[in-house]
């Protein structure tokens, strides 16, 4: 693998400071050197260049860590219902997942957390295929199906259809069925167990309802941890959020309905948990789903407008308390299509009151621990620092002044994962027309 030297780039290093101009040398799959320079000068090339390295003159482009998406469903197929996701035959379904994996990388998400898969082994097969180079995709945490109870979110079976008909979720009742189910997913090789701790209004079960018993949840967590698996919960209700803290469920999805006690509990354990609210789902379901028969009058009756307001208030409170909030918006439904995920960062700024800096950090600095990669103060991803894995984006423009540019594939000039370009910056002739933010030249450094 040839080394790559980015020169004359504005470096957002993930530490929260104002970006600075400099050079970044990538050697193998790691960031080998970060050097500060003055704008317009190729800084200390003799010191930082390596014989044979590809030199990319960024011409002032914004260089930042690859982003981490905390709540993805590669197997959701941009359809409007759980049934239409579930009825996709496995042969087409795995190809679909592979295509979605590429889309995330294309859009700058170099790491993704699987938040549930629609069939037992889709996520595992995709993760393995990415890791062994069979397909292209981000670093990936493979999820189980959603574990639910009879009648809970994800139980799509009907009494008039055969008993063995496959459901959207994995349905368990009682502690022993839970134990068997978690063991089954551990056997399949998932990294993360998903449990549906609350309802979801669109399925007819209000988001504030919860069905599992404490004993069932305890068995789920205990068994997952015995196998070294993490647990993530669909947790919209207040009870379900508290249950995540009480039982040590690390990843809390949605967390819409909080009260003071839930916020206090979360704050007291804030470096143990991650919260990904999935605002895109709430916003688009509330206001942008008319084309699929869900006009705002209908979604208001379902309770989504009220939930959106509650979720925004909860996220504002969590932000004030320093609880880790990450992007991930339940993309993969008809009105939240895959690839539009950077909308979450815009929503964080617009609705939660984050600065653009905080929004960028939510997608980078928190991403390493979320991926289980940054341990004991050791940083692997989410930073442009010497020694980190080389997951790097080159962006045309400044996301700190306009966070929405990260939604535009054309503005993401280059995507590097693990030291290799998934998308290399556009090649231009040396001495040709240049403009701010666009890489001007790509040359090979003479040996
Ligand atoms: Zn989800």
Short mmCIF file of C-alpha atoms and ligand atoms in Angstrom, two decimals:
data_model
loop_
_atom_site.label_atom_id
_atom_site.label_comp_id
_atom_site.label_asym_id
_atom_site.label_seq_id
_atom_site.Cartn_x
_atom_site.Cartn_y
_atom_site.Cartn_z
CA UNK A 1 0.00 0.00 0.00
CA UNK A 2 1.50 3.35 -1.04
CA UNK A 3 1.80 6.05 1.59
CA UNK A 4 -0.32 9.14 1.12
CA UNK A 5 0.65 12.68 2.04
CA UNK A 6 -2.12 15.27 2.27
CA UNK A 7 -0.63 18.76 2.11
CA UNK A 8 -2.19 22.15 2.54
CA UNK A 9 -5.37 20.93 4.22
CA UNK A 10 -7.41 22.42 7.06
CA UNK A 11 -7.30 19.75 9.74
CA UNK A 12 -10.24 19.10 12.05
CA UNK A 13 -8.57 16.61 14.35
CA UNK A 14 -11.56 15.52 16.47
CA UNK A 15 -10.26 17.15 19.63
CA UNK A 16 -12.65 20.11 19.52
CA UNK A 17 -10.15 22.85 18.62
CA UNK A 18 -10.36 25.22 15.67
CA UNK A 19 -9.07 23.52 12.52
CA UNK A 20 -5.48 24.32 11.58
CA UNK A 21 -3.59 24.20 8.29
CA UNK A 22 -1.14 21.39 7.88
CA UNK A 23 -0.02 18.13 6.35
CA UNK A 24 -1.12 14.61 7.18
CA UNK A 25 0.97 11.60 6.29
CA UNK A 26 -0.71 8.22 6.07
CA UNK A 27 1.57 5.23 6.22
CA UNK A 28 0.01 1.80 5.79
CA UNK A 29 -3.36 1.93 7.54
CA UNK A 30 -2.34 4.52 10.15
CA UNK A 31 -1.84 8.24 10.43
CA UNK A 32 1.93 8.55 10.73
CA UNK A 33 2.39 12.29 11.00
CA UNK A 34 0.38 15.48 11.48
CA UNK A 35 2.33 18.68 10.84
CA UNK A 36 1.11 22.27 11.27
CA UNK A 37 2.04 24.63 8.43
CA UNK A 38 1.15 28.10 7.26
CA UNK A 39 -1.70 28.36 4.75
CA UNK A 40 -0.55 28.22 1.16
CA UNK A 41 2.81 26.69 1.97
CA UNK A 42 3.58 23.10 1.49
CA UNK A 43 5.06 22.65 4.92
CA UNK A 44 8.33 20.92 5.53
CA UNK A 45 7.87 18.44 2.72
CA UNK A 46 11.36 17.10 3.15
CA UNK A 47 10.54 16.21 6.71
CA UNK A 48 7.14 14.74 6.15
CA UNK A 49 7.28 13.28 2.65
CA UNK A 50 8.08 9.67 2.15
CA UNK A 51 9.69 8.27 -0.95
CA UNK A 52 6.97 6.92 -3.23
CA UNK A 53 4.11 8.57 -1.36
CA UNK A 54 1.15 9.89 -3.30
CA UNK A 55 0.99 13.62 -2.56
CA UNK A 56 -2.40 15.26 -2.52
CA UNK A 57 -2.40 19.03 -2.47
CA UNK A 58 -5.67 19.74 -0.68
CA UNK A 59 -5.61 23.41 -1.65
CA UNK A 60 -7.31 24.30 1.62
CA UNK A 61 -9.86 21.48 1.68
CA UNK A 62 -11.24 20.40 5.08
CA UNK A 63 -9.71 17.17 6.33
CA UNK A 64 -11.59 15.36 9.10
CA UNK A 65 -11.97 11.92 10.62
CA UNK A 66 -14.36 9.49 8.95
CA UNK A 67 -17.80 9.65 10.58
CA UNK A 68 -19.48 7.03 12.75
CA UNK A 69 -23.19 6.23 12.35
CA UNK A 70 -24.59 4.87 15.60
CA UNK A 71 -27.92 3.44 14.45
CA UNK A 72 -27.98 1.75 11.04
CA UNK A 73 -30.10 -0.98 9.50
CA UNK A 74 -28.42 -2.07 6.28
CA UNK A 75 -31.23 -4.58 5.70
CA UNK A 76 -34.02 -2.01 5.84
CA UNK A 77 -34.86 -1.59 2.17
CA UNK A 78 -36.19 1.98 1.91
CA UNK A 79 -39.76 0.66 2.05
CA UNK A 80 -42.66 2.03 4.11
CA UNK A 81 -43.47 -1.00 6.29
CA UNK A 82 -41.77 -3.69 8.35
CA UNK A 83 -43.58 -6.28 6.25
CA UNK A 84 -42.12 -5.03 2.99
CA UNK A 85 -38.65 -5.21 4.52
CA UNK A 86 -39.24 -8.67 5.90
CA UNK A 87 -40.73 -10.16 2.73
CA UNK A 88 -37.66 -9.44 0.63
CA UNK A 89 -36.22 -12.86 -0.24
CA UNK A 90 -32.83 -13.58 1.34
CA UNK A 91 -31.04 -13.74 -2.01
CA UNK A 92 -32.02 -10.21 -3.01
CA UNK A 93 -31.74 -9.08 0.58
CA UNK A 94 -28.05 -9.81 1.03
CA UNK A 95 -27.25 -8.04 -2.24
CA UNK A 96 -29.27 -5.08 -1.04
CA UNK A 97 -27.27 -4.96 2.21
CA UNK A 98 -24.00 -5.02 0.28
CA UNK A 99 -25.15 -2.08 -1.82
CA UNK A 100 -26.20 -0.15 1.28
CA UNK A 101 -22.82 -0.81 2.92
CA UNK A 102 -21.15 0.88 -0.04
CA UNK A 103 -23.55 3.82 0.13
CA UNK A 104 -22.56 4.55 3.75
CA UNK A 105 -18.89 4.57 2.88
CA UNK A 106 -19.59 6.76 -0.15
CA UNK A 107 -21.23 9.31 2.13
CA UNK A 108 -18.32 9.44 4.55
CA UNK A 109 -19.52 7.01 7.22
CA UNK A 110 -16.39 4.92 7.67
CA UNK A 111 -17.88 3.11 10.69
CA UNK A 112 -21.44 2.00 11.32
CA UNK A 113 -23.21 0.35 14.21
CA UNK A 114 -25.83 -2.20 13.20
CA UNK A 115 -28.95 -1.52 15.22
CA UNK A 116 -30.90 -4.65 14.15
CA UNK A 117 -31.10 -6.85 11.12
CA UNK A 118 -34.22 -8.08 9.36
CA UNK A 119 -33.14 -11.72 9.08
CA UNK A 120 -30.93 -13.52 11.60
CA UNK A 121 -27.59 -13.53 9.77
CA UNK A 122 -27.68 -10.64 7.27
CA UNK A 123 -25.59 -8.31 9.41
CA UNK A 124 -23.06 -10.99 10.32
CA UNK A 125 -22.53 -12.03 6.71
CA UNK A 126 -22.12 -8.41 5.61
CA UNK A 127 -19.62 -7.65 8.40
CA UNK A 128 -17.58 -10.71 7.51
CA UNK A 129 -17.67 -9.89 3.80
CA UNK A 130 -16.48 -6.33 4.49
CA UNK A 131 -13.70 -7.56 6.75
CA UNK A 132 -12.41 -10.15 4.30
CA UNK A 133 -12.61 -7.76 1.34
CA UNK A 134 -15.41 -9.55 -0.55
CA UNK A 135 -17.48 -6.36 -0.56
CA UNK A 136 -16.84 -2.70 0.14
CA UNK A 137 -18.22 -1.11 3.29
CA UNK A 138 -17.52 0.68 6.53
CA UNK A 139 -16.19 -0.86 9.73
CA UNK A 140 -19.28 -2.57 11.01
CA UNK A 141 -20.82 -3.84 14.21
CA UNK A 142 -23.24 -6.66 13.34
CA UNK A 143 -26.59 -6.75 15.10
CA UNK A 144 -29.11 -9.43 15.96
CA UNK A 145 -32.73 -9.21 14.95
CA UNK A 146 -34.88 -7.18 17.29
CA UNK A 147 -35.81 -9.32 20.26
CA UNK A 148 -39.42 -8.73 21.24
CA UNK A 149 -42.35 -10.31 23.09
CA UNK A 150 -45.53 -11.76 21.57
CA UNK A 151 -47.54 -8.70 20.59
CA UNK A 152 -44.53 -6.40 20.94
CA UNK A 153 -42.83 -4.22 18.32
CA UNK A 154 -41.55 -6.59 15.67
CA UNK A 155 -44.08 -9.39 16.21
CA UNK A 156 -45.52 -9.38 12.70
CA UNK A 157 -47.08 -12.85 12.90
CA UNK A 158 -50.83 -13.31 12.41
CA UNK A 159 -53.05 -16.02 13.90
CA UNK A 160 -54.39 -17.16 10.52
CA UNK A 161 -50.94 -17.70 9.01
CA UNK A 162 -48.74 -20.74 9.64
CA UNK A 163 -47.04 -20.80 13.04
CA UNK A 164 -43.63 -21.01 11.46
CA UNK A 165 -44.12 -17.87 9.43
CA UNK A 166 -41.06 -15.77 9.88
CA UNK A 167 -41.49 -12.63 11.99
CA UNK A 168 -39.68 -9.34 11.75
CA UNK A 169 -38.39 -9.67 15.28
CA UNK A 170 -37.23 -12.67 17.30
CA UNK A 171 -40.15 -13.33 19.61
CA UNK A 172 -39.54 -14.60 23.15
CA UNK A 173 -41.68 -15.03 26.22
CA UNK A 174 -40.10 -15.72 29.58
CA UNK A 175 -36.54 -15.87 30.81
CA UNK A 176 -35.58 -19.23 29.30
CA UNK A 177 -36.78 -18.29 25.81
CA UNK A 178 -34.77 -15.08 26.13
CA UNK A 179 -31.69 -17.02 27.15
CA UNK A 180 -32.07 -19.39 24.20
CA UNK A 181 -32.57 -16.51 21.80
CA UNK A 182 -29.49 -14.57 22.92
CA UNK A 183 -27.42 -17.75 22.75
CA UNK A 184 -28.67 -18.36 19.23
CA UNK A 185 -27.54 -14.91 18.07
CA UNK A 186 -24.21 -15.38 19.84
CA UNK A 187 -23.82 -18.60 17.90
CA UNK A 188 -24.53 -16.76 14.65
CA UNK A 189 -21.72 -14.34 15.52
CA UNK A 190 -23.44 -11.01 16.11
CA UNK A 191 -21.56 -8.25 17.95
CA UNK A 192 -24.57 -6.57 19.46
CA UNK A 193 -27.91 -7.86 20.75
CA UNK A 194 -30.93 -5.66 20.07
CA UNK A 195 -33.93 -5.66 22.35
CA UNK A 196 -37.17 -3.75 21.79
CA UNK A 197 -37.90 -2.39 25.24
CA UNK A 198 -40.71 -0.07 24.19
CA UNK A 199 -43.41 0.24 21.59
CA UNK A 200 -43.40 2.24 18.36
CA UNK A 201 -46.58 4.14 17.63
CA UNK A 202 -46.72 3.42 13.89
CA UNK A 203 -47.10 -0.30 14.62
CA UNK A 204 -50.14 0.33 16.77
CA UNK A 205 -48.28 0.01 20.05
CA UNK A 206 -47.63 3.38 21.68
CA UNK A 207 -44.01 4.39 22.14
CA UNK A 208 -44.64 4.89 25.86
CA UNK A 209 -45.62 1.25 26.37
CA UNK A 210 -43.16 -1.40 27.52
CA UNK A 211 -43.78 -5.13 27.61
CA UNK A 212 -40.75 -7.02 28.84
CA UNK A 213 -40.44 -8.05 32.48
CA UNK A 214 -37.35 -6.95 34.41
CA UNK A 215 -36.39 -10.58 34.71
CA UNK A 216 -36.43 -11.08 30.93
CA UNK A 217 -34.29 -7.97 30.41
CA UNK A 218 -31.85 -9.09 33.11
CA UNK A 219 -31.42 -12.47 31.41
CA UNK A 220 -30.85 -10.78 28.06
CA UNK A 221 -28.08 -8.57 29.42
CA UNK A 222 -26.53 -11.30 31.53
CA UNK A 223 -26.41 -13.79 28.67
CA UNK A 224 -25.16 -11.21 26.14
CA UNK A 225 -22.35 -10.16 28.46
CA UNK A 226 -21.37 -13.79 29.12
CA UNK A 227 -20.73 -14.06 25.39
CA UNK A 228 -18.92 -10.75 25.27
CA UNK A 229 -21.74 -9.06 23.34
CA UNK A 230 -23.04 -5.56 23.81
CA UNK A 231 -26.75 -4.82 24.20
CA UNK A 232 -28.66 -2.05 22.44
CA UNK A 233 -32.26 -1.16 23.15
CA UNK A 234 -35.12 0.42 21.28
CA UNK A 235 -36.15 2.52 24.27
CA UNK A 236 -38.66 5.30 23.77
CA UNK A 237 -40.60 5.04 27.05
CA UNK A 238 -39.38 6.47 30.35
CA UNK A 239 -39.41 3.02 31.95
CA UNK A 240 -37.33 1.56 29.16
CA UNK A 241 -34.67 4.29 29.44
CA UNK A 242 -34.38 3.72 33.18
CA UNK A 243 -34.26 -0.01 32.60
CA UNK A 244 -31.26 0.48 30.28
CA UNK A 245 -29.38 2.27 33.06
CA UNK A 246 -30.47 -0.16 35.79
CA UNK A 247 -29.52 -3.23 33.77
CA UNK A 248 -26.40 -1.87 32.08
CA UNK A 249 -27.66 -1.71 28.49
CA UNK A 250 -24.93 0.37 26.88
CA UNK A 251 -26.64 1.66 23.75
CA UNK A 252 -29.93 3.52 24.16
CA UNK A 253 -31.81 4.24 20.96
CA UNK A 254 -34.41 7.02 20.89
CA UNK A 255 -34.75 7.90 24.61
CA UNK A 256 -37.69 10.18 23.77
CA UNK A 257 -39.67 10.32 26.98
CA UNK A 258 -37.49 11.21 29.96
CA UNK A 259 -38.24 12.55 33.41
CA UNK A 260 -35.86 14.09 35.97
CA UNK A 261 -35.10 10.70 37.48
CA UNK A 262 -34.24 9.17 34.09
CA UNK A 263 -31.95 12.11 33.28
CA UNK A 264 -30.27 11.92 36.70
CA UNK A 265 -29.71 8.20 36.28
CA UNK A 266 -28.24 8.66 32.82
CA UNK A 267 -26.01 11.53 33.90
CA UNK A 268 -24.64 9.48 36.81
CA UNK A 269 -23.60 6.78 34.31
CA UNK A 270 -22.87 9.01 31.35
CA UNK A 271 -19.64 7.39 30.25
CA UNK A 272 -21.24 3.99 30.25
CA UNK A 273 -24.05 4.79 27.83
CA UNK A 274 -24.51 6.11 24.33
CA UNK A 275 -27.74 7.77 23.19
CA UNK A 276 -28.74 7.89 19.54
CA UNK A 277 -32.13 9.58 19.32
CA UNK A 278 -32.93 8.89 15.68
CA UNK A 279 -34.48 12.30 15.15
CA UNK A 280 -34.76 11.81 11.38
CA UNK A 281 -37.32 9.10 11.90
CA UNK A 282 -39.46 11.28 14.19
CA UNK A 283 -39.17 14.39 12.03
CA UNK A 284 -39.82 12.70 8.70
CA UNK A 285 -42.58 10.46 10.04
CA UNK A 286 -44.27 13.49 11.57
CA UNK A 287 -44.01 15.83 8.59
CA UNK A 288 -42.63 14.21 5.44
CA UNK A 289 -44.46 10.91 4.96
CA UNK A 290 -47.61 12.10 3.16
CA UNK A 291 -46.57 10.36 -0.07
CA UNK A 292 -46.87 7.05 1.77
CA UNK A 293 -50.32 7.70 3.19
CA UNK A 294 -49.11 9.27 6.41
CA UNK A 295 -50.00 12.97 6.28
CA UNK A 296 -49.20 15.09 9.34
CA UNK A 297 -52.83 14.90 10.58
CA UNK A 298 -52.47 11.13 10.78
CA UNK A 299 -49.02 11.03 12.35
CA UNK A 300 -50.15 13.64 14.87
CA UNK A 301 -52.97 11.29 15.94
CA UNK A 302 -50.45 8.49 16.20
CA UNK A 303 -48.54 10.59 18.72
CA UNK A 304 -45.45 11.38 16.67
CA UNK A 305 -45.65 15.15 16.95
CA UNK A 306 -45.84 14.94 20.72
CA UNK A 307 -43.01 12.42 20.78
CA UNK A 308 -40.83 14.63 18.58
CA UNK A 309 -41.32 17.53 20.99
CA UNK A 310 -40.54 15.29 23.96
CA UNK A 311 -37.45 13.87 22.27
CA UNK A 312 -36.09 17.34 21.45
CA UNK A 313 -36.56 18.42 25.07
CA UNK A 314 -34.90 15.21 26.28
CA UNK A 315 -31.92 15.71 23.95
CA UNK A 316 -31.51 19.34 25.02
CA UNK A 317 -31.43 18.21 28.66
CA UNK A 318 -28.98 15.41 27.88
CA UNK A 319 -26.71 17.79 26.01
CA UNK A 320 -26.64 20.13 29.02
CA UNK A 321 -25.73 17.18 31.23
CA UNK A 322 -22.90 16.00 29.00
CA UNK A 323 -24.54 12.71 28.02
CA UNK A 324 -23.10 11.32 24.79
CA UNK A 325 -25.55 11.90 21.91
CA UNK A 326 -24.64 10.36 18.56
CA UNK A 327 -26.04 10.60 15.04
CA UNK A 328 -28.09 7.72 13.71
CA UNK A 329 -31.61 8.29 12.55
CA UNK A 330 -33.17 4.95 11.70
CA UNK A 331 -32.46 5.47 8.01
CA UNK A 332 -33.69 2.80 5.59
CA UNK A 333 -37.41 3.54 5.48
CA UNK A 334 -39.14 5.09 2.50
CA UNK A 335 -39.14 8.57 4.03
CA UNK A 336 -35.67 8.23 5.59
CA UNK A 337 -33.68 6.68 2.72
CA UNK A 338 -30.16 5.36 3.24
CA UNK A 339 -27.40 7.83 2.46
CA UNK A 340 -29.17 10.90 3.79
CA UNK A 341 -27.80 10.23 7.29
CA UNK A 342 -25.86 13.47 7.71
CA UNK A 343 -29.28 15.13 8.12
CA UNK A 344 -28.93 14.04 11.74
CA UNK A 345 -26.08 16.51 12.24
CA UNK A 346 -28.22 19.31 10.81
CA UNK A 347 -31.04 18.31 13.17
CA UNK A 348 -28.66 18.36 16.15
CA UNK A 349 -27.76 21.95 15.31
CA UNK A 350 -31.28 23.06 14.38
CA UNK A 351 -33.31 21.34 17.09
CA UNK A 352 -31.04 20.23 19.94
CA UNK A 353 -28.99 23.43 20.11
CA UNK A 354 -25.62 21.88 19.40
CA UNK A 355 -22.93 24.03 17.82
CA UNK A 356 -21.65 22.75 14.49
CA UNK A 357 -18.48 21.79 16.39
CA UNK A 358 -20.49 19.65 18.84
CA UNK A 359 -22.37 18.03 15.96
CA UNK A 360 -19.12 17.13 14.22
CA UNK A 361 -17.69 15.74 17.45
CA UNK A 362 -20.82 13.64 17.97
CA UNK A 363 -20.01 11.92 14.66
CA UNK A 364 -16.27 11.57 15.30
CA UNK A 365 -14.95 11.79 18.86
CA UNK A 366 -17.80 9.71 20.34
CA UNK A 367 -17.56 7.23 17.51
CA UNK A 368 -14.45 5.42 18.69
CA UNK A 369 -15.87 4.35 22.03
CA UNK A 370 -19.20 3.58 20.31
CA UNK A 371 -17.40 1.21 17.94
CA UNK A 372 -15.61 -0.34 20.91
CA UNK A 373 -12.30 0.73 19.37
CA UNK A 374 -11.08 3.47 21.70
CA UNK A 375 -10.33 1.79 25.01
CA UNK A 376 -8.47 2.92 28.13
CA UNK A 377 -7.79 6.38 26.73
CA UNK A 378 -6.21 4.89 23.61
CA UNK A 379 -7.60 6.48 20.45
CA UNK A 380 -8.02 4.37 17.31
CA UNK A 381 -10.66 6.19 15.25
CA UNK A 382 -12.48 9.51 15.34
CA UNK A 383 -9.28 11.58 15.42
CA UNK A 384 -6.63 12.88 13.03
CA UNK A 385 -3.80 12.05 15.36
CA UNK A 386 -0.54 10.21 14.92
CA UNK A 387 -1.05 6.51 15.50
CA UNK A 388 -4.80 6.49 14.77
CA UNK A 389 -6.30 4.34 12.04
CA UNK A 390 -6.47 6.31 8.79
CA UNK A 391 -10.21 6.85 8.34
CA UNK A 392 -10.20 10.26 6.68
CA UNK A 393 -12.57 12.52 4.75
CA UNK A 394 -11.58 15.41 2.52
CA UNK A 395 -14.40 17.91 2.27
CA UNK A 396 -14.95 20.80 -0.11
CA UNK A 397 -15.98 23.62 2.22
CA UNK A 398 -16.22 24.03 5.97
CA UNK A 399 -18.80 21.91 7.83
CA UNK A 400 -18.24 24.16 10.86
CA UNK A 401 -19.84 27.04 8.97
CA UNK A 402 -22.36 24.90 7.10
CA UNK A 403 -23.02 21.46 8.54
CA UNK A 404 -25.35 20.55 5.64
CA UNK A 405 -22.50 20.18 3.15
CA UNK A 406 -21.86 16.73 4.60
CA UNK A 407 -25.17 15.65 3.04
CA UNK A 408 -23.80 16.33 -0.43
CA UNK A 409 -21.75 13.52 -1.93
CA UNK A 410 -20.09 15.94 -4.36
CA UNK A 411 -18.70 17.97 -1.45
CA UNK A 412 -17.14 14.88 0.12
CA UNK A 413 -14.13 14.88 -2.18
CA UNK A 414 -12.43 11.78 -0.84
CA UNK A 415 -13.13 8.92 1.55
CA UNK A 416 -10.26 6.93 2.99
CA UNK A 417 -10.84 3.89 5.20
CA UNK A 418 -8.02 2.04 6.90
CA UNK A 419 -5.40 3.88 4.83
CA UNK A 420 -6.95 3.10 1.45
CA UNK A 421 -9.04 5.38 -0.70
CA UNK A 422 -12.59 4.20 -1.15
CA UNK A 423 -13.04 7.35 -3.22
CA UNK A 424 -9.85 9.16 -4.21
CA UNK A 425 -9.97 12.94 -4.70
CA UNK A 426 -10.59 14.11 -8.27
CA UNK A 427 -7.39 14.22 -10.29
CA UNK A 428 -6.39 17.56 -11.70
CA UNK A 429 -3.42 18.70 -13.68
CA UNK A 430 -0.76 20.57 -11.80
CA UNK A 431 -0.98 24.22 -12.71
CA UNK A 432 -4.58 23.86 -13.84
CA UNK A 433 -7.45 25.96 -12.59
CA UNK A 434 -7.93 25.64 -8.85
CA UNK A 435 -10.42 26.94 -6.39
CA UNK A 436 -10.62 27.03 -2.64
CA UNK A 437 -11.45 23.71 -1.12
CA UNK A 438 -10.84 21.58 -4.16
CA UNK A 439 -7.72 19.45 -4.33
CA UNK A 440 -5.57 20.91 -7.02
CA UNK A 441 -2.92 18.36 -7.74
CA UNK A 442 -2.23 14.77 -7.11
CA UNK A 443 1.35 13.87 -7.79
CA UNK A 444 3.66 11.07 -6.95
CA UNK A 445 6.51 12.15 -4.74
CA UNK A 446 9.81 11.44 -6.42
CA UNK A 447 11.94 8.88 -4.68
ZN1 LIG B 1 -33.87 1.41 14.50
#
